[in-house]
Amino acid sequence: MTSPSDDIDEEEREFALLDAKRLGELGTVEQDLSNYTEARRCYEESLAICRAHGDPAGEALAINQIAWINRVEGRTREAIDLGQQALQLARKLHNKRIEMSALSGLG
Protein backbone atom coordinates (compact mmCIF):
# COMPACT_ATOMS: atom_id res chain seq x y z
CA MET A 1 0.00 0.00 0.00
CA THR A 2 1.32 3.42 -0.91
CA SER A 3 1.06 6.41 1.32
CA PRO A 4 -0.48 9.69 0.16
CA SER A 5 2.98 11.29 0.10
CA ASP A 6 4.24 8.51 -2.21
CA ASP A 7 1.34 9.20 -4.56
CA ILE A 8 2.13 12.93 -4.55
CA ASP A 9 5.83 12.27 -5.20
CA GLU A 10 5.00 10.00 -8.15
CA GLU A 11 2.53 12.53 -9.51
CA GLU A 12 5.12 15.32 -9.24
CA ARG A 13 7.64 13.11 -11.04
CA GLU A 14 5.17 12.37 -13.84
CA PHE A 15 4.38 16.07 -14.30
CA ALA A 16 8.07 16.97 -14.28
CA LEU A 17 8.84 14.34 -16.91
CA LEU A 18 5.94 15.56 -19.04
CA ASP A 19 7.47 19.04 -18.80
CA ALA A 20 10.85 17.60 -19.84
CA LYS A 21 9.23 15.98 -22.88
CA ARG A 22 7.46 19.23 -23.76
CA LEU A 23 10.75 21.11 -23.51
CA GLY A 24 12.42 18.55 -25.76
CA GLU A 25 9.68 18.95 -28.35
CA LEU A 26 9.90 22.73 -28.12
CA GLY A 27 13.67 22.45 -28.55
CA THR A 28 13.11 20.49 -31.75
CA VAL A 29 10.81 23.21 -33.08
CA GLU A 30 13.38 25.88 -32.21
CA GLN A 31 16.12 23.80 -33.83
CA ASP A 32 14.05 23.43 -37.01
CA LEU A 33 13.68 27.22 -37.05
CA SER A 34 17.48 27.60 -36.63
CA ASN A 35 16.99 29.19 -33.20
CA TYR A 36 19.89 27.21 -31.76
CA THR A 37 20.35 29.21 -28.58
CA GLU A 38 16.72 28.69 -27.61
CA ALA A 39 16.84 25.04 -28.68
CA ARG A 40 19.90 24.47 -26.47
CA ARG A 41 18.14 26.13 -23.53
CA CYS A 42 15.14 23.84 -23.95
CA TYR A 43 17.28 20.71 -24.25
CA GLU A 44 19.44 21.64 -21.27
CA GLU A 45 16.39 22.30 -19.12
CA SER A 46 14.89 18.99 -20.23
CA LEU A 47 18.17 17.25 -19.36
CA ALA A 48 18.23 18.75 -15.87
CA ILE A 49 14.66 17.58 -15.21
CA CYS A 50 15.39 14.07 -16.50
CA ARG A 51 18.46 13.80 -14.31
CA ALA A 52 16.64 15.12 -11.25
CA HIS A 53 13.78 12.66 -11.70
CA GLY A 54 15.70 9.58 -12.77
CA ASP A 55 14.76 9.30 -16.45
CA PRO A 56 17.88 7.94 -18.18
CA ALA A 57 16.16 7.57 -21.57
CA GLY A 58 15.08 11.21 -21.47
CA GLU A 59 18.59 12.11 -20.36
CA ALA A 60 20.15 10.25 -23.31
CA LEU A 61 17.75 11.89 -25.73
CA ALA A 62 18.44 15.39 -24.38
CA ILE A 63 22.21 14.83 -24.44
CA ASN A 64 21.97 13.66 -28.03
CA GLN A 65 19.96 16.74 -29.01
CA ILE A 66 22.52 19.03 -27.38
CA ALA A 67 25.21 17.16 -29.33
CA TRP A 68 23.34 17.97 -32.56
CA ILE A 69 23.24 21.66 -31.64
CA ASN A 70 26.97 21.62 -30.96
CA ARG A 71 27.59 19.97 -34.31
CA VAL A 72 25.54 22.59 -36.17
CA GLU A 73 27.37 25.37 -34.34
CA GLY A 74 30.77 23.91 -35.24
CA ARG A 75 31.65 22.67 -31.75
CA THR A 76 32.83 19.32 -33.02
CA ARG A 77 34.71 18.14 -29.93
CA GLU A 78 31.76 18.86 -27.63
CA ALA A 79 29.39 17.22 -30.12
CA ILE A 80 31.48 14.05 -30.18
CA ASP A 81 31.83 13.92 -26.39
CA LEU A 82 28.08 14.35 -25.87
CA GLY A 83 27.25 11.95 -28.68
CA GLN A 84 29.39 9.30 -27.01
CA GLN A 85 27.65 9.94 -23.67
CA ALA A 86 24.25 9.54 -25.33
CA LEU A 87 25.43 6.37 -27.08
CA GLN A 88 26.68 4.83 -23.82
CA LEU A 89 23.40 5.58 -22.06
CA ALA A 90 21.34 4.26 -24.98
CA ARG A 91 23.32 1.03 -25.03
CA LYS A 92 22.99 0.62 -21.28
CA LEU A 93 19.23 1.03 -21.66
CA HIS A 94 19.08 -1.16 -24.79
CA ASN A 95 17.30 1.73 -26.52
CA LYS A 96 17.97 1.15 -30.21
CA ARG A 97 16.22 4.32 -31.37
CA ILE A 98 18.45 6.63 -29.32
CA GLU A 99 21.47 4.45 -30.09
CA MET A 100 20.90 4.80 -33.84
CA SER A 101 20.42 8.56 -33.53
CA ALA A 102 23.62 8.93 -31.49
CA LEU A 103 25.55 6.79 -33.99
CA SER A 104 24.30 8.82 -36.93
CA GLY A 105 25.49 11.97 -35.19
CA LEU A 106 28.91 10.46 -34.62
CA GLY A 107 29.26 9.76 -38.33
PDB file of C-alpha atoms in Angstrom:
ATOM      1  CA  MET A   1       0.000   0.000   0.000  1.00  0.00           C
ATOM      2  CA  THR A   2       1.322   3.418  -0.906  1.00  0.00           C
ATOM      3  CA  SER A   3       1.059   6.415   1.320  1.00  0.00           C
ATOM      4  CA  PRO A   4      -0.483   9.695   0.163  1.00  0.00           C
ATOM      5  CA  SER A   5       2.977  11.287   0.098  1.00  0.00           C
ATOM      6  CA  ASP A   6       4.241   8.509  -2.209  1.00  0.00           C
ATOM      7  CA  ASP A   7       1.338   9.198  -4.562  1.00  0.00           C
ATOM      8  CA  ILE A   8       2.130  12.929  -4.550  1.00  0.00           C
ATOM      9  CA  ASP A   9       5.827  12.270  -5.199  1.00  0.00           C
ATOM     10  CA  GLU A  10       5.004  10.004  -8.148  1.00  0.00           C
ATOM     11  CA  GLU A  11       2.530  12.529  -9.510  1.00  0.00           C
ATOM     12  CA  GLU A  12       5.124  15.322  -9.237  1.00  0.00           C
ATOM     13  CA  ARG A  13       7.640  13.107 -11.040  1.00  0.00           C
ATOM     14  CA  GLU A  14       5.171  12.367 -13.838  1.00  0.00           C
ATOM     15  CA  PHE A  15       4.378  16.066 -14.295  1.00  0.00           C
ATOM     16  CA  ALA A  16       8.071  16.970 -14.278  1.00  0.00           C
ATOM     17  CA  LEU A  17       8.839  14.338 -16.910  1.00  0.00           C
ATOM     18  CA  LEU A  18       5.936  15.565 -19.043  1.00  0.00           C
ATOM     19  CA  ASP A  19       7.471  19.037 -18.804  1.00  0.00           C
ATOM     20  CA  ALA A  20      10.854  17.601 -19.843  1.00  0.00           C
ATOM     21  CA  LYS A  21       9.234  15.978 -22.875  1.00  0.00           C
ATOM     22  CA  ARG A  22       7.464  19.231 -23.760  1.00  0.00           C
ATOM     23  CA  LEU A  23      10.755  21.110 -23.514  1.00  0.00           C
ATOM     24  CA  GLY A  24      12.424  18.549 -25.759  1.00  0.00           C
ATOM     25  CA  GLU A  25       9.679  18.952 -28.352  1.00  0.00           C
ATOM     26  CA  LEU A  26       9.901  22.730 -28.115  1.00  0.00           C
ATOM     27  CA  GLY A  27      13.665  22.449 -28.549  1.00  0.00           C
ATOM     28  CA  THR A  28      13.111  20.489 -31.749  1.00  0.00           C
ATOM     29  CA  VAL A  29      10.811  23.214 -33.082  1.00  0.00           C
ATOM     30  CA  GLU A  30      13.380  25.885 -32.209  1.00  0.00           C
ATOM     31  CA  GLN A  31      16.121  23.803 -33.830  1.00  0.00           C
ATOM     32  CA  ASP A  32      14.049  23.429 -37.005  1.00  0.00           C
ATOM     33  CA  LEU A  33      13.685  27.218 -37.048  1.00  0.00           C
ATOM     34  CA  SER A  34      17.483  27.599 -36.632  1.00  0.00           C
ATOM     35  CA  ASN A  35      16.990  29.192 -33.198  1.00  0.00           C
ATOM     36  CA  TYR A  36      19.886  27.211 -31.764  1.00  0.00           C
ATOM     37  CA  THR A  37      20.348  29.214 -28.583  1.00  0.00           C
ATOM     38  CA  GLU A  38      16.725  28.693 -27.611  1.00  0.00           C
ATOM     39  CA  ALA A  39      16.837  25.044 -28.679  1.00  0.00           C
ATOM     40  CA  ARG A  40      19.898  24.467 -26.471  1.00  0.00           C
ATOM     41  CA  ARG A  41      18.136  26.133 -23.529  1.00  0.00           C
ATOM     42  CA  CYS A  42      15.136  23.840 -23.952  1.00  0.00           C
ATOM     43  CA  TYR A  43      17.278  20.708 -24.249  1.00  0.00           C
ATOM     44  CA  GLU A  44      19.443  21.640 -21.269  1.00  0.00           C
ATOM     45  CA  GLU A  45      16.386  22.301 -19.120  1.00  0.00           C
ATOM     46  CA  SER A  46      14.893  18.991 -20.229  1.00  0.00           C
ATOM     47  CA  LEU A  47      18.175  17.252 -19.365  1.00  0.00           C
ATOM     48  CA  ALA A  48      18.229  18.749 -15.871  1.00  0.00           C
ATOM     49  CA  ILE A  49      14.664  17.578 -15.211  1.00  0.00           C
ATOM     50  CA  CYS A  50      15.387  14.072 -16.501  1.00  0.00           C
ATOM     51  CA  ARG A  51      18.461  13.799 -14.307  1.00  0.00           C
ATOM     52  CA  ALA A  52      16.644  15.121 -11.245  1.00  0.00           C
ATOM     53  CA  HIS A  53      13.783  12.665 -11.696  1.00  0.00           C
ATOM     54  CA  GLY A  54      15.701   9.580 -12.774  1.00  0.00           C
ATOM     55  CA  ASP A  55      14.759   9.296 -16.446  1.00  0.00           C
ATOM     56  CA  PRO A  56      17.876   7.935 -18.178  1.00  0.00           C
ATOM     57  CA  ALA A  57      16.156   7.574 -21.569  1.00  0.00           C
ATOM     58  CA  GLY A  58      15.084  11.209 -21.472  1.00  0.00           C
ATOM     59  CA  GLU A  59      18.591  12.107 -20.365  1.00  0.00           C
ATOM     60  CA  ALA A  60      20.151  10.252 -23.312  1.00  0.00           C
ATOM     61  CA  LEU A  61      17.749  11.893 -25.735  1.00  0.00           C
ATOM     62  CA  ALA A  62      18.438  15.394 -24.382  1.00  0.00           C
ATOM     63  CA  ILE A  63      22.208  14.835 -24.440  1.00  0.00           C
ATOM     64  CA  ASN A  64      21.975  13.664 -28.034  1.00  0.00           C
ATOM     65  CA  GLN A  65      19.956  16.739 -29.013  1.00  0.00           C
ATOM     66  CA  ILE A  66      22.522  19.030 -27.380  1.00  0.00           C
ATOM     67  CA  ALA A  67      25.211  17.163 -29.329  1.00  0.00           C
ATOM     68  CA  TRP A  68      23.335  17.966 -32.562  1.00  0.00           C
ATOM     69  CA  ILE A  69      23.237  21.658 -31.643  1.00  0.00           C
ATOM     70  CA  ASN A  70      26.973  21.620 -30.959  1.00  0.00           C
ATOM     71  CA  ARG A  71      27.590  19.968 -34.307  1.00  0.00           C
ATOM     72  CA  VAL A  72      25.539  22.585 -36.174  1.00  0.00           C
ATOM     73  CA  GLU A  73      27.366  25.369 -34.338  1.00  0.00           C
ATOM     74  CA  GLY A  74      30.770  23.913 -35.243  1.00  0.00           C
ATOM     75  CA  ARG A  75      31.646  22.668 -31.745  1.00  0.00           C
ATOM     76  CA  THR A  76      32.833  19.318 -33.019  1.00  0.00           C
ATOM     77  CA  ARG A  77      34.708  18.138 -29.930  1.00  0.00           C
ATOM     78  CA  GLU A  78      31.758  18.856 -27.631  1.00  0.00           C
ATOM     79  CA  ALA A  79      29.389  17.221 -30.119  1.00  0.00           C
ATOM     80  CA  ILE A  80      31.483  14.048 -30.182  1.00  0.00           C
ATOM     81  CA  ASP A  81      31.829  13.919 -26.393  1.00  0.00           C
ATOM     82  CA  LEU A  82      28.084  14.354 -25.870  1.00  0.00           C
ATOM     83  CA  GLY A  83      27.248  11.947 -28.683  1.00  0.00           C
ATOM     84  CA  GLN A  84      29.391   9.300 -27.012  1.00  0.00           C
ATOM     85  CA  GLN A  85      27.650   9.936 -23.672  1.00  0.00           C
ATOM     86  CA  ALA A  86      24.252   9.538 -25.331  1.00  0.00           C
ATOM     87  CA  LEU A  87      25.430   6.367 -27.075  1.00  0.00           C
ATOM     88  CA  GLN A  88      26.680   4.825 -23.818  1.00  0.00           C
ATOM     89  CA  LEU A  89      23.395   5.583 -22.056  1.00  0.00           C
ATOM     90  CA  ALA A  90      21.336   4.262 -24.977  1.00  0.00           C
ATOM     91  CA  ARG A  91      23.315   1.026 -25.033  1.00  0.00           C
ATOM     92  CA  LYS A  92      22.995   0.621 -21.279  1.00  0.00           C
ATOM     93  CA  LEU A  93      19.229   1.033 -21.655  1.00  0.00           C
ATOM     94  CA  HIS A  94      19.076  -1.163 -24.786  1.00  0.00           C
ATOM     95  CA  ASN A  95      17.300   1.734 -26.517  1.00  0.00           C
ATOM     96  CA  LYS A  96      17.966   1.146 -30.215  1.00  0.00           C
ATOM     97  CA  ARG A  97      16.217   4.321 -31.374  1.00  0.00           C
ATOM     98  CA  ILE A  98      18.451   6.631 -29.322  1.00  0.00           C
ATOM     99  CA  GLU A  99      21.473   4.455 -30.093  1.00  0.00           C
ATOM    100  CA  MET A 100      20.897   4.800 -33.842  1.00  0.00           C
ATOM    101  CA  SER A 101      20.415   8.559 -33.526  1.00  0.00           C
ATOM    102  CA  ALA A 102      23.618   8.926 -31.494  1.00  0.00           C
ATOM    103  CA  LEU A 103      25.548   6.787 -33.986  1.00  0.00           C
ATOM    104  CA  SER A 104      24.297   8.823 -36.928  1.00  0.00           C
ATOM    105  CA  GLY A 105      25.492  11.974 -35.191  1.00  0.00           C
ATOM    106  CA  LEU A 106      28.910  10.462 -34.625  1.00  0.00           C
ATOM    107  CA  GLY A 107      29.260   9.757 -38.330  1.00  0.00           C
TER     108      GLY A 107
END
